[in-house]
Tab-separated table of C-alpha atoms and ligand atoms in Angstrom:
chain	number	residue	atom	x	y	z
K	1	MET	CA	33.923	65.160	77.140
K	2	TYR	CA	31.263	67.364	75.648
K	3	PHE	CA	31.306	71.345	74.693
K	4	PHE	CA	30.761	72.032	71.116
K	5	ARG	CA	27.639	70.472	70.286
K	6	PRO	CA	25.755	71.123	73.492
K	7	ALA	CA	26.521	74.584	72.661
K	8	LEU	CA	25.421	74.190	69.286
K	9	ALA	CA	22.182	72.785	70.547
K	10	LEU	CA	21.601	75.436	73.013
K	11	ALA	CA	22.058	78.159	70.670
K	12	ARG	CA	19.558	76.699	68.193
K	13	ASN	CA	16.796	78.813	69.456
K	14	PRO	CA	16.555	82.287	69.224
K	15	THR	CA	18.617	83.030	66.303
K	16	ALA	CA	20.217	86.290	68.101
K	17	ALA	CA	21.620	83.648	70.379
K	18	ARG	CA	22.800	81.146	67.983
K	19	GLN	CA	25.050	84.179	66.069
K	20	LYS	CA	26.433	84.804	69.229
K	21	ILE	CA	27.560	82.011	70.406
K	22	HIS	CA	29.098	80.999	67.325
K	23	TYR	CA	30.702	83.831	66.917
K	24	ARG	CA	32.184	83.366	70.370
K	25	ILE	CA	33.439	80.031	69.635
K	26	PHE	CA	34.383	80.098	65.918
K	27	GLN	CA	35.485	83.700	65.215
K	28	GLU	CA	36.955	84.459	68.783
K	29	PHE	CA	38.246	81.045	69.607
K	30	SER	CA	36.590	81.330	73.300
K	31	PHE	CA	34.471	79.431	75.347
K	32	GLU	CA	33.592	82.216	77.860
K	33	LEU	CA	30.054	82.075	76.857
K	34	SER	CA	28.208	83.088	79.948
K	35	SER	CA	29.674	86.470	79.738
K	36	ILE	CA	27.564	86.678	76.103
K	37	ALA	CA	24.904	89.440	76.784
K	38	GLY	CA	21.423	88.656	76.304
K	39	LEU	CA	21.102	84.983	76.825
K	40	GLY	CA	18.336	83.580	78.860
K	41	GLN	CA	19.209	82.371	82.538
K	42	GLN	CA	18.818	78.751	81.755
K	43	VAL	CA	21.070	79.021	78.846
K	44	LYS	CA	23.536	80.918	80.592
K	45	ALA	CA	23.670	78.097	83.392
K	46	ALA	CA	24.291	75.434	80.981
K	47	LEU	CA	26.802	76.864	79.053
K	48	ALA	CA	28.786	77.819	82.030
K	49	HIS	CA	30.056	74.078	82.321
K	50	LEU	CA	31.368	74.031	78.879
K	51	HIS	CA	35.003	74.077	78.382
K	52	PRO	CA	37.378	71.888	76.056
K	53	PRO	CA	40.545	70.295	77.099
K	54	LEU	CA	43.515	72.679	76.403
K	55	LEU	CA	46.036	71.866	74.362
K	56	GLN	CA	48.951	70.357	76.629
K	57	HIS	CA	52.007	70.620	73.980
K	58	CYS	CA	52.957	71.691	70.832
K	59	LYS	CA	55.813	70.215	68.934
K	60	THR	CA	57.144	72.261	65.901
K	61	GLU	CA	59.428	70.853	62.912
K	62	THR	CA	62.491	73.196	62.509
K	63	ASP	CA	61.676	74.146	58.965
K	64	ARG	CA	57.826	74.913	60.357
K	65	GLN	CA	56.583	72.557	57.872
K	66	SER	CA	54.367	70.491	60.136
K	67	GLU	CA	53.573	70.764	63.838
K	68	LYS	CA	52.092	68.080	66.240
K	69	TYR	CA	49.636	69.009	69.036
K	70	LEU	CA	49.111	66.636	72.096
K	71	PHE	CA	45.872	66.589	73.967
K	72	HIS	CA	45.382	64.897	77.143
K	73	LEU	CA	41.396	63.840	77.412
K	74	PRO	CA	40.523	63.175	80.746
K	75	GLY	CA	39.371	59.238	81.387
K	76	LYS	CA	40.527	57.950	77.891
K	77	GLY	CA	44.688	58.958	77.479
K	78	ASN	CA	46.371	60.928	74.886
K	79	ILE	CA	45.860	61.863	71.354
K	80	GLU	CA	47.888	63.854	68.789
K	81	ALA	CA	47.117	65.939	65.677
K	82	VAL	CA	49.172	66.977	62.933
K	83	LEU	CA	49.383	70.097	60.968
K	84	LEU	CA	50.893	70.113	57.693
K	85	GLN	CA	51.751	73.008	55.565
K	86	HIS	CA	52.455	72.705	51.972
K	87	GLN	CA	54.427	74.849	49.801
K	88	THR	CA	51.417	75.091	47.735
K	89	GLY	CA	49.719	76.843	50.608
K	90	ARG	CA	47.438	74.005	51.618
K	91	LYS	CA	47.376	73.687	55.245
K	92	THR	CA	46.410	70.397	56.193
K	93	LEU	CA	45.281	69.037	59.649
K	94	CYS	CA	45.649	64.974	60.300
K	95	VAL	CA	42.958	64.401	63.186
K	96	SER	CA	42.604	61.157	65.617
K	97	THR	CA	39.307	59.202	66.108
K	98	GLN	CA	40.399	56.966	68.669
K	99	VAL	CA	43.200	56.478	71.639
K	100	GLY	CA	45.171	53.589	70.044
K	101	CYS	CA	43.856	51.625	67.283
K	102	GLY	CA	42.424	47.792	67.248
K	103	VAL	CA	43.012	46.874	63.871
K	104	GLY	CA	46.720	46.430	64.175
K	105	CYS	CA	48.303	46.996	60.940
K	106	VAL	CA	51.924	45.697	61.265
K	107	PHE	CA	53.772	48.936	60.340
K	108	CYS	CA	51.610	51.157	62.627
K	109	ALA	CA	52.901	52.826	65.998
K	110	THR	CA	49.180	53.575	66.612
K	111	GLY	CA	48.290	50.022	65.930
K	112	ARG	CA	50.913	48.661	68.518
K	113	LEU	CA	49.258	50.489	71.317
K	114	GLY	CA	45.677	48.319	70.495
K	115	LEU	CA	42.698	50.280	71.222
K	116	LYS	CA	42.437	52.319	74.078
K	117	ALA	CA	39.383	54.275	73.777
K	118	ASN	CA	36.717	56.338	71.032
K	119	LEU	CA	36.498	59.795	70.922
K	120	CYS	CA	32.983	61.615	70.801
K	121	ALA	CA	32.800	64.131	68.205
K	122	ASP	CA	33.533	66.778	70.220
K	123	GLU	CA	36.720	65.368	70.882
K	124	ILE	CA	37.589	65.307	67.273
K	125	LEU	CA	36.673	68.782	66.657
K	126	LEU	CA	38.626	69.939	69.695
K	127	GLN	CA	41.766	69.211	67.587
K	128	VAL	CA	40.142	71.516	64.507
K	129	PHE	CA	39.519	73.966	66.900
K	130	HIS	CA	42.682	74.519	68.193
K	131	ALA	CA	44.329	74.246	64.926
K	132	GLN	CA	42.454	76.859	63.718
K	133	LYS	CA	42.904	78.993	66.679
K	134	ILE	CA	46.486	78.920	65.852
K	135	LEU	CA	46.640	79.456	62.734
K	136	ARG	CA	44.243	82.627	62.936
K	137	GLN	CA	46.694	84.169	65.079
K	138	ARG	CA	48.828	83.944	61.959
K	139	GLY	CA	46.426	85.335	60.087
K	140	GLU	CA	46.130	82.185	57.904
K	141	ARG	CA	43.391	79.316	58.156
K	142	LEU	CA	43.039	75.580	57.730
K	143	THR	CA	42.144	74.530	54.030
K	144	ASN	CA	41.658	70.741	54.562
K	145	VAL	CA	41.038	68.013	57.199
K	146	VAL	CA	41.960	64.563	56.938
K	147	PHE	CA	41.367	61.593	59.340
K	148	MET	CA	44.390	60.086	59.070
K	149	GLY	CA	45.777	60.587	62.661
K	150	MET	CA	45.497	57.682	65.520
K	151	GLY	CA	42.427	55.067	65.008
K	152	GLU	CA	40.113	53.963	62.647
K	153	PRO	CA	37.356	56.100	61.747
K	154	PHE	CA	34.759	53.659	60.746
K	155	HIS	CA	35.348	51.900	64.104
K	156	ASN	CA	34.119	55.152	65.427
K	157	TYR	CA	31.301	55.828	63.124
K	158	GLN	CA	28.668	57.785	64.427
K	159	ALA	CA	31.048	60.071	66.241
K	160	VAL	CA	33.275	60.836	62.977
K	161	ILE	CA	29.739	61.329	61.213
K	162	ASP	CA	28.361	64.054	63.672
K	163	ALA	CA	31.872	65.721	63.831
K	164	LEU	CA	31.836	65.862	60.084
K	165	GLN	CA	28.488	67.833	60.177
K	166	VAL	CA	30.189	70.519	62.613
K	167	LEU	CA	32.915	70.810	60.201
K	168	ALA	CA	31.322	71.547	57.044
K	169	ASP	CA	28.577	73.742	58.596
K	170	ASP	CA	28.928	77.131	57.416
K	171	SER	CA	28.364	78.969	60.887
K	172	CYS	CA	30.862	76.543	62.583
K	173	PHE	CA	33.991	75.504	60.645
K	174	SER	CA	32.972	76.034	57.506
K	175	LEU	CA	35.058	73.642	55.551
K	176	SER	CA	34.557	72.472	51.895
K	177	ARG	CA	33.538	68.538	52.142
K	178	ARG	CA	35.472	67.525	49.302
K	179	ARG	CA	38.392	68.819	51.321
K	180	VAL	CA	37.760	66.867	54.495
K	181	THR	CA	38.861	63.149	53.638
K	182	VAL	CA	38.023	59.955	55.804
K	183	SER	CA	40.753	57.093	55.699
K	184	THR	CA	39.844	53.596	56.755
K	185	ALA	CA	41.565	50.435	56.757
K	186	GLY	CA	38.334	49.303	54.565
K	187	ILE	CA	35.151	48.178	56.560
K	188	PRO	CA	32.526	47.005	53.423
K	189	GLN	CA	29.528	48.052	55.178
K	190	ARG	CA	30.745	51.286	56.673
K	191	ILE	CA	31.708	52.375	53.279
K	192	ARG	CA	28.418	52.066	51.816
K	193	ASP	CA	26.960	53.534	55.226
K	194	PHE	CA	29.538	56.595	54.522
K	195	ALA	CA	28.471	57.277	50.925
K	196	CYS	CA	24.842	57.894	52.183
K	197	ASP	CA	25.502	59.633	55.338
K	198	ALA	CA	28.232	61.990	54.369
K	199	PRO	CA	27.654	63.164	50.852
K	200	GLY	CA	30.314	65.143	49.179
K	201	PHE	CA	33.017	64.385	51.520
K	202	SER	CA	36.232	62.410	50.396
K	203	LEU	CA	37.020	58.790	51.334
K	204	ALA	CA	40.469	57.221	51.205
K	205	VAL	CA	41.000	53.409	51.273
K	206	SER	CA	44.251	52.186	52.878
K	207	VAL	CA	44.915	49.000	50.343
K	208	HIS	CA	48.551	48.294	50.791
K	209	ALA	CA	48.459	45.248	48.593
K	210	ALA	CA	46.086	43.720	45.857
K	211	ARG	CA	46.686	40.242	47.227
K	212	ASP	CA	44.886	38.659	49.961
K	213	ASP	CA	47.965	36.360	51.220
K	214	ILE	CA	49.956	39.626	51.540
K	215	ARG	CA	47.260	42.007	52.372
K	216	ASN	CA	46.333	39.170	55.376
K	217	GLN	CA	49.827	40.114	56.593
K	218	LEU	CA	49.702	43.810	56.539
K	219	VAL	CA	46.206	44.526	57.718
K	220	PRO	CA	44.691	41.613	60.006
K	221	LEU	CA	41.534	43.156	59.399
K	222	ASN	CA	41.535	41.589	55.582
K	223	ARG	CA	41.087	38.271	57.058
K	224	ARG	CA	37.573	39.209	57.632
K	225	PHE	CA	36.914	41.533	54.726
K	226	PRO	CA	39.135	40.382	51.728
K	227	LEU	CA	39.664	42.519	48.756
K	228	GLN	CA	37.046	41.009	46.747
K	229	GLU	CA	34.440	42.274	49.730
K	230	LEU	CA	36.247	45.805	49.677
K	231	VAL	CA	35.882	46.320	46.087
K	232	SER	CA	32.471	45.397	45.923
K	233	ALA	CA	31.939	47.854	48.741
K	234	LEU	CA	33.752	50.702	46.728
K	235	LYS	CA	31.630	49.777	43.491
K	236	ASP	CA	28.484	50.429	45.461
K	237	TYR	CA	30.185	53.546	47.370
K	238	TRP	CA	30.483	54.550	43.718
K	239	GLU	CA	26.939	54.379	42.371
K	240	ILE	CA	25.624	56.079	45.683
K	241	THR	CA	28.174	59.050	45.242
K	242	GLY	CA	27.835	59.191	41.311
K	243	GLY	CA	31.421	58.321	40.911
K	244	LEU	CA	33.259	60.395	43.577
K	245	THR	CA	36.886	60.130	43.250
K	246	VAL	CA	38.339	57.559	45.846
K	247	MET	CA	42.040	58.007	47.133
K	248	LEU	CA	44.003	54.419	47.430
K	249	GLU	CA	46.991	54.264	50.033
K	250	PHE	CA	49.525	52.131	49.442
K	251	THR	CA	52.227	52.141	52.779
K	252	LEU	CA	55.074	50.572	50.950
K	253	VAL	CA	57.562	48.341	52.855
K	254	ALA	CA	60.694	47.094	51.105
K	255	GLY	CA	60.652	43.717	49.760
K	256	VAL	CA	57.301	43.042	51.431
K	257	ASN	CA	54.701	44.853	48.918
K	258	ASP	CA	56.307	46.927	46.762
K	259	SER	CA	57.127	44.863	43.663
K	260	PRO	CA	55.842	45.499	39.944
K	261	GLU	CA	53.981	42.502	40.327
K	262	LEU	CA	51.701	43.878	42.821
K	263	ALA	CA	51.351	47.250	41.413
K	264	GLN	CA	50.248	45.117	38.460
K	265	ALA	CA	47.563	43.511	40.265
K	266	ALA	CA	46.419	46.386	41.878
K	267	ALA	CA	46.179	48.368	38.458
K	268	ALA	CA	44.374	45.532	37.056
K	269	LEU	CA	41.937	45.487	39.947
K	270	PHE	CA	41.188	49.321	39.784
K	271	ALA	CA	41.840	50.164	36.204
K	272	GLY	CA	39.001	52.230	34.786
K	273	LEU	CA	37.448	53.276	38.034
K	274	PRO	CA	37.746	56.767	39.553
K	275	VAL	CA	40.636	56.325	41.921
K	276	HIS	CA	43.739	57.975	42.704
K	277	VAL	CA	46.626	56.173	44.273
K	278	ASN	CA	48.834	57.543	46.998
K	279	LEU	CA	52.121	55.945	47.601
K	280	ILE	CA	53.588	56.206	51.399
K	281	PRO	CA	57.064	55.037	51.942
K	282	SER	CA	57.037	53.797	55.250
K	283	ASN	CA	58.505	55.148	58.036
K	284	ASP	CA	58.610	52.469	60.384
K	285	THR	CA	61.901	51.169	62.094
K	286	LEU	CA	60.724	47.770	61.776
K	287	TYR	CA	59.116	47.785	58.607
K	288	PRO	CA	61.704	49.939	56.645
K	289	PRO	CA	60.566	51.805	53.438
K	290	SER	CA	61.059	51.150	49.589
K	291	ASP	CA	63.813	52.958	48.159
K	292	ASP	CA	63.201	56.113	45.666
K	293	PRO	CA	63.790	53.759	42.445
K	294	GLN	CA	61.357	51.008	43.577
K	295	VAL	CA	58.807	53.526	44.620
K	296	ARG	CA	59.148	55.204	40.944
K	297	ALA	CA	58.917	51.805	39.260
K	298	PHE	CA	55.717	50.999	41.243
K	299	ALA	CA	54.224	54.481	40.254
K	300	GLN	CA	54.796	53.895	36.908
K	301	VAL	CA	52.789	50.944	36.553
K	302	PHE	CA	49.552	52.584	37.638
K	303	ARG	CA	50.517	55.519	34.912
K	304	ASP	CA	50.845	52.655	32.298
K	305	HIS	CA	47.019	52.028	33.319
K	306	GLN	CA	46.071	55.845	33.244
K	307	ILE	CA	45.374	55.803	36.627
K	308	ALA	CA	46.602	58.870	38.589
K	309	VAL	CA	49.549	58.071	40.951
K	310	THR	CA	51.279	60.636	43.841
K	311	VAL	CA	53.948	59.959	46.115
K	312	ARG	CA	53.250	61.482	49.475
K	313	HIS	CA	56.041	64.129	50.651
K	314	ARG	CA	57.399	62.689	54.166
K	315	LEU	CA	56.275	65.697	56.026
K	316	GLY	CA	56.501	65.523	59.567
K	317	ASP	CA	59.140	62.696	59.867
K	318	GLY	CA	61.418	64.873	62.336
K	319	ILE	CA	58.658	65.006	65.264
K	320	ALA	CA	57.755	61.402	64.766
K	321	ALA	CA	54.497	62.970	63.191
K	322	ALA	CA	54.131	61.409	59.872
K	323	CYS	CA	51.580	58.601	58.932
K	324	GLY	CA	51.575	55.861	61.672
K	325	GLN	CA	53.879	57.394	64.329
K	326	LEU	CA	51.437	58.977	66.448
K	327	ALA	CA	51.682	56.971	69.491
K	328	ALA	CA	51.086	60.136	71.906
K	329	SER	CA	53.565	58.809	74.427
K	330	HIS	CA	54.661	62.043	75.429
K	331	LYS	CA	54.287	62.533	79.510
K	332	VAL	CA	52.557	65.387	80.372
V	401	SAH	N1	43.139	53.854	60.058
V	401	SAH	C1	43.107	54.706	59.070
V	401	SAH	C2	43.345	56.007	59.333
V	401	SAH	C3	44.598	56.349	59.682
V	401	SAH	S1	46.126	55.592	59.034
V	401	SAH	C4	43.856	53.721	57.581
V	401	SAH	O1	44.466	52.806	58.028
V	401	SAH	O2	43.406	54.205	56.773
V	401	SAH	C5	46.233	56.729	57.883
V	401	SAH	C6	47.302	56.105	56.914
V	401	SAH	O3	48.824	55.884	57.763
V	401	SAH	C7	46.956	54.947	56.635
V	401	SAH	O4	47.230	54.662	54.885
V	401	SAH	C8	47.947	54.067	57.049
V	401	SAH	O5	48.396	52.742	56.350
V	401	SAH	C9	49.217	54.678	57.039
V	401	SAH	N2	50.360	54.555	57.781
V	401	SAH	C10	50.254	53.850	59.129
V	401	SAH	N3	51.485	53.581	59.390
V	401	SAH	C11	52.490	53.937	58.650
V	401	SAH	C12	54.048	54.047	58.464
V	401	SAH	N4	54.377	53.731	59.364
V	401	SAH	N5	54.524	54.490	57.186
V	401	SAH	C13	53.484	54.898	56.370
V	401	SAH	N6	52.574	54.971	56.504
V	401	SAH	C14	51.584	54.655	57.414
V	402	SF4	FE1	44.628	51.680	62.456
V	402	SF4	FE2	45.169	53.209	60.364
V	402	SF4	FE3	47.078	52.477	62.446
V	402	SF4	FE4	45.918	50.214	60.672
V	402	SF4	S1	46.689	51.969	59.696
V	402	SF4	S2	46.722	50.377	62.935
V	402	SF4	S3	43.639	51.092	60.617
V	402	SF4	S4	45.611	53.532	62.427
């Protein structure tokens, strides 16, 4: 499914047409492009076929802190995006990059689906387009985008890189690069590529456990790319980017990866490096979350090593929109 990028490519010349097309899409949130005055016949004919899929379903948590959007992508299946509205005013959209995911982390509902299809860049952008349109109607706008929905972004690398360009483009979505974060389960060569191909964008890495035997059980990909290779890729990343802070994610499962010893191992591995640790108590029924005291003790170990650490608010639980709960099982 293609719509944004052909429209933008056609609009490249002449400048007046480009401005009008951009205005219609990104200010008026419309793809009725053929009615734009002053476009050549050929351009009009090409644009007449461009229409993004519609938003199929929108589910809002009662306190309106989070909303889940469902899209049907013809020939591929369903995907979901989640808008998280923080009390600080920050509005973060969590986008999907694949239908399902082939990595198979044990606590992740998306992983249980297996990989069904890769999204193209336009299908990633579609999610941002609809969220932005809904927010504009309320006089608000998106501040952040995180690639933490369904799928492993670095298993669909080029589409992600292409989408990032349009997200940051001043005349398109105009988002701050720093506020757009791509999260990966940890594919070493792609981490290095990302440093070169997406300068200024933020990176998050799902670590979960700083011991290979435990990480092997949680993230099967670790058997191919063990921790040592992950850390070596991150060191290259920091060299290329001049030390951009990387977010390290730990999904904490009671009795599995939440011991103070494992926190010590992680702190020893990353002490002195530009990282920010984010702890996410698991929300999976088969892999239940660590309790609050355990999470606090885990966090304290990082603080003791002067490593910044936060615990992620569990926005979206009520509508199965929290991390790893996206399975797009809704029938449309
Ligand atoms: N595939 C990428 C991005 C999508 S998952 C990645 O794994 O990083 C985004 C985050 O949600 C990851 O850190 C992942 O570990 C976490 N997550 C997955 N399932 C979860 C669950 N059941 N509870 C809490 N966090 C979960
Ligand atoms: Fe895929 Fe990320 Fe879920 Fe692992 S946590 S299965 S990499 S979406």
